[in-house]
Amino acid sequence: MLKLETVDVAYGHVQALDGVSIEVRDGELVALLGANGAGKSTTLMAISGIVRPRAGTLTYNGVDLAKSSPFDIVGLGVIHCPEGRRIFGGLTVLENLKMGSMRRAEKQGVRKDIDWVFSLFPVLAQRRHQSGATLSGGEQQMLAIGRALMAEPRLLMLDEPSLGLAPLLVQAIFKVIRELHHRGVTILLVEQNVRQALAVADRGYVLSTGKVMLEGTGKDLRSNPEIEQAYLSAAPGARA
């Protein structure tokens, strides 16, 4: 479905990605792991057209993403749920969800998917007429994911969905991620909570200073001594 080959991205003289090659197959949940500054978010931004590669190729079902606008990439079904939530604080929960469906014409389908999002996140149903700015951090993260789902993603890219959340909310977010995966949604997950990410991932890549250093199945990476030492040797739920 998605293939990056030897992708380079730079911010001025700073090399953010250096020859990154990854792929995501239809129906997979692929985790993208690494420490802060490793290039994980930049990878997602390159896929969604927010930043442009200096070299390499990015293709999605044969379409050259490097030559596509972010608007057109959304139209392909590649949906980016960014780090930091970035909801519309001045809009209500319901209005935020409708913003996610802006490219959709069928009203009945939109209403059905709003009900689906509310079933995934019942607290959002209770807050539907409340402004986004008044929600807790966890509720805002739920809203950000719900808004992304309203765009009918074929490939859903989640950037740090558990960042800054209490343990119970982290469990709730990952429960939804597992459900989406079981429904057949293809997911590219950037996550510093390595234990949680590898527990749900089919495969994973580990980035370091803009390069892919390790790759493998979720099971293989969990048992890899380098991953154990770097990310999993602390208490359960340890974060990179």
Coordinates of C-alpha atoms in Angstrom, one line a residue:
M1 CA 0.0 0.0 0.0
L2 CA 2.7 2.5 1.1
K3 CA 6.3 2.4 0.2
L4 CA 9.1 4.8 1.0
E5 CA 12.5 4.2 -0.7
T6 CA 15.7 6.0 0.4
V7 CA 13.8 9.2 1.5
D8 CA 15.9 12.2 2.6
V9 CA 14.3 15.2 4.3
A10 CA 16.2 18.2 5.6
Y11 CA 15.3 21.3 7.5
G12 CA 17.9 23.8 6.2
H13 CA 21.2 22.2 7.0
V14 CA 19.8 19.7 9.4
Q15 CA 19.3 16.2 8.0
A16 CA 16.0 14.8 9.5
L17 CA 15.7 11.7 7.4
D18 CA 18.7 10.0 5.8
G19 CA 17.8 7.2 3.3
V20 CA 14.6 6.0 5.1
S21 CA 13.0 3.0 3.4
I22 CA 9.8 1.5 4.9
E23 CA 6.6 -0.1 3.7
V24 CA 3.1 -0.6 5.0
R25 CA 1.0 -3.4 3.5
D26 CA -2.8 -3.3 3.3
G27 CA -4.4 -4.2 6.6
E28 CA -1.2 -4.0 8.7
L29 CA -0.5 -2.1 11.8
V30 CA 3.1 -0.9 11.6
A31 CA 4.9 0.8 14.5
L32 CA 7.5 3.5 13.9
L33 CA 9.7 3.7 17.0
G34 CA 12.7 5.7 18.2
A35 CA 13.8 8.4 20.6
N36 CA 12.8 12.0 20.4
G37 CA 14.4 13.6 17.3
A38 CA 14.8 10.3 15.5
G39 CA 12.7 11.4 12.5
K40 CA 9.4 9.6 13.3
S41 CA 7.1 12.7 13.0
T42 CA 9.1 13.9 9.9
T43 CA 8.4 10.6 8.2
L44 CA 4.6 11.1 8.7
M45 CA 4.8 14.7 7.6
A46 CA 6.6 13.6 4.4
I47 CA 3.9 11.0 3.7
S48 CA 1.1 13.6 4.2
G49 CA 2.8 16.2 2.0
I50 CA 3.6 18.7 4.8
V51 CA 7.3 18.5 4.1
R52 CA 8.9 17.6 0.8
P53 CA 11.7 15.1 0.4
R54 CA 15.0 16.1 -1.1
A55 CA 15.5 12.6 -2.5
G56 CA 13.9 9.3 -2.6
T57 CA 10.3 8.1 -3.6
L58 CA 7.1 7.9 -1.6
T59 CA 4.3 6.0 -3.3
Y60 CA 0.8 5.0 -2.1
N61 CA -1.0 2.4 -4.3
G62 CA 1.2 3.6 -7.2
V63 CA 0.5 7.3 -6.7
D64 CA 3.6 9.6 -6.2
L65 CA 3.0 11.4 -3.0
A66 CA 6.0 13.7 -3.4
K67 CA 4.1 15.3 -6.3
S68 CA 0.7 15.4 -4.5
S69 CA -0.7 18.2 -2.4
P70 CA -1.8 17.5 1.2
F71 CA -5.4 18.1 0.1
D72 CA -5.1 15.4 -2.6
I73 CA -3.3 13.0 -0.3
V74 CA -6.3 13.2 2.1
G75 CA -8.5 12.5 -0.8
L76 CA -6.6 9.2 -1.4
G77 CA -7.5 8.2 2.1
V78 CA -4.2 8.9 3.8
I79 CA -5.2 10.6 7.0
H80 CA -2.7 12.1 9.5
C81 CA -3.6 12.4 13.2
P82 CA -0.8 14.7 14.3
E83 CA 1.1 14.9 17.6
G84 CA -0.3 17.4 20.0
R85 CA -4.0 16.7 18.9
R86 CA -4.4 20.1 17.1
I87 CA -8.2 20.1 17.4
F88 CA -10.2 23.2 16.7
G89 CA -10.6 24.6 20.2
G90 CA -13.3 27.1 19.3
L91 CA -15.5 24.5 17.7
T92 CA -17.7 22.0 19.5
V93 CA -16.9 18.3 19.6
L94 CA -19.6 17.7 16.9
E95 CA -18.3 20.5 14.7
N96 CA -14.7 19.1 15.0
L97 CA -16.0 15.7 13.8
K98 CA -17.8 17.2 10.9
M99 CA -14.6 19.1 9.9
G100 CA -13.0 15.6 9.5
S101 CA -15.7 14.7 6.9
M102 CA -15.4 17.9 4.8
R103 CA -14.5 15.9 1.6
R104 CA -17.5 13.6 2.0
A105 CA -20.8 14.3 0.2
E106 CA -23.1 11.6 1.6
K107 CA -24.8 12.9 4.7
Q108 CA -26.2 9.6 5.8
G109 CA -22.8 8.0 5.9
V110 CA -21.4 11.0 7.9
R111 CA -24.2 10.7 10.5
K112 CA -23.5 6.9 10.7
D113 CA -19.8 7.5 11.3
I114 CA -20.4 10.2 13.9
D115 CA -22.5 7.6 15.8
W116 CA -19.6 5.1 15.3
V117 CA -17.1 7.5 16.8
F118 CA -19.4 8.2 19.7
S119 CA -19.6 4.4 20.3
L120 CA -15.8 4.2 20.3
F121 CA -15.5 7.2 22.7
P122 CA -18.7 7.5 24.7
V123 CA -17.4 10.5 26.6
L124 CA -17.4 12.5 23.3
A125 CA -21.1 11.8 22.9
Q126 CA -21.6 13.3 26.4
R127 CA -19.5 16.4 25.3
R128 CA -20.9 16.7 21.8
H129 CA -22.0 20.4 22.3
Q130 CA -18.9 21.3 24.4
S131 CA -16.1 23.3 22.8
G132 CA -12.9 21.4 22.1
A133 CA -10.8 23.8 24.3
T134 CA -12.7 22.8 27.4
L135 CA -11.9 19.1 27.0
S136 CA -9.3 17.3 29.1
G137 CA -6.1 16.2 27.3
G138 CA -7.4 12.6 27.0
E139 CA -10.7 13.7 25.6
Q140 CA -8.9 16.0 23.1
Q141 CA -6.9 13.0 22.0
M142 CA -10.0 11.0 21.5
L143 CA -11.5 13.8 19.5
A144 CA -8.4 14.1 17.3
I145 CA -8.6 10.3 16.5
G146 CA -12.4 10.6 15.9
R147 CA -11.9 13.5 13.6
A148 CA -9.4 11.5 11.6
L149 CA -11.8 8.5 11.4
M150 CA -14.5 10.8 10.0
A151 CA -12.3 11.2 6.9
E152 CA -12.7 7.5 6.1
P153 CA -9.0 6.6 6.3
R154 CA -7.6 3.8 4.2
L155 CA -4.3 4.5 5.9
L156 CA -4.5 6.1 9.3
M157 CA -1.3 7.6 10.6
L158 CA -1.3 8.2 14.4
D159 CA 1.5 10.4 15.8
E160 CA 2.1 9.8 19.6
P161 CA -1.6 9.1 20.5
S162 CA -0.7 8.2 24.1
L163 CA 1.7 11.2 24.8
G164 CA 1.1 12.8 28.1
L165 CA -1.9 10.7 29.1
A166 CA -2.6 8.9 32.3
P167 CA -2.2 5.1 32.3
L168 CA -6.0 4.4 32.2
L169 CA -6.4 6.7 29.2
V170 CA -3.5 5.1 27.5
Q171 CA -5.2 1.7 27.8
A172 CA -8.4 3.2 26.5
I173 CA -6.7 4.7 23.4
F174 CA -4.9 1.4 22.6
K175 CA -8.1 -0.6 23.0
V176 CA -9.5 1.6 20.2
I177 CA -6.4 1.2 18.1
R178 CA -6.7 -2.6 18.4
E179 CA -10.4 -2.4 17.4
L180 CA -9.6 -0.3 14.4
H181 CA -6.9 -2.8 13.4
H182 CA -9.3 -5.7 13.8
R183 CA -11.8 -3.8 11.5
G184 CA -9.1 -3.9 8.8
V185 CA -8.0 -0.2 9.0
T186 CA -4.3 0.0 7.9
I187 CA -2.4 1.9 10.6
L188 CA 1.1 3.5 10.8
L189 CA 1.7 4.2 14.4
V190 CA 4.4 6.6 15.8
E191 CA 4.6 5.9 19.5
Q192 CA 7.2 6.3 22.3
N193 CA 5.4 3.8 24.5
V194 CA 7.3 1.0 22.9
R195 CA 5.8 -1.8 25.1
Q196 CA 2.2 -0.8 24.1
A197 CA 3.2 -0.3 20.4
L198 CA 4.9 -3.6 19.9
A199 CA 2.0 -5.4 21.7
V200 CA -0.3 -4.4 18.9
A201 CA 2.0 -4.1 15.9
D202 CA 2.3 -6.6 13.1
R203 CA 5.7 -5.2 12.2
G204 CA 7.9 -2.3 13.3
Y205 CA 10.8 -0.1 12.3
V206 CA 13.2 1.6 14.7
L207 CA 14.6 5.0 13.7
S208 CA 17.8 6.6 15.0
T209 CA 19.1 10.0 13.8
G210 CA 17.0 9.8 10.7
K211 CA 18.0 6.2 9.7
V212 CA 16.2 2.9 10.0
M213 CA 18.4 0.9 12.4
L214 CA 16.1 -2.1 13.0
E215 CA 13.0 -3.7 11.5
G216 CA 11.0 -6.8 12.1
T217 CA 7.8 -8.3 13.4
G218 CA 6.3 -6.9 16.6
K219 CA 7.2 -10.2 18.3
D220 CA 10.8 -10.2 17.1
L221 CA 11.4 -6.6 18.1
R222 CA 9.9 -7.3 21.6
S223 CA 12.5 -10.1 22.1
N224 CA 15.4 -8.2 20.5
P225 CA 18.1 -7.5 23.1
E226 CA 18.8 -4.0 21.7
I227 CA 15.1 -3.1 22.1
E228 CA 15.0 -4.6 25.5
Q229 CA 18.0 -2.7 26.7
A230 CA 17.0 0.6 25.1
Y231 CA 13.3 0.7 25.7
L232 CA 11.9 -2.1 27.8
S233 CA 14.3 -2.6 30.7
A234 CA 12.5 -0.1 32.9
A235 CA 9.1 -0.6 34.6
P236 CA 6.2 -1.9 32.5
G237 CA 4.9 0.7 30.1
A238 CA 8.4 2.3 30.0
R239 CA 8.7 5.1 27.5
A240 CA 11.6 5.9 25.2

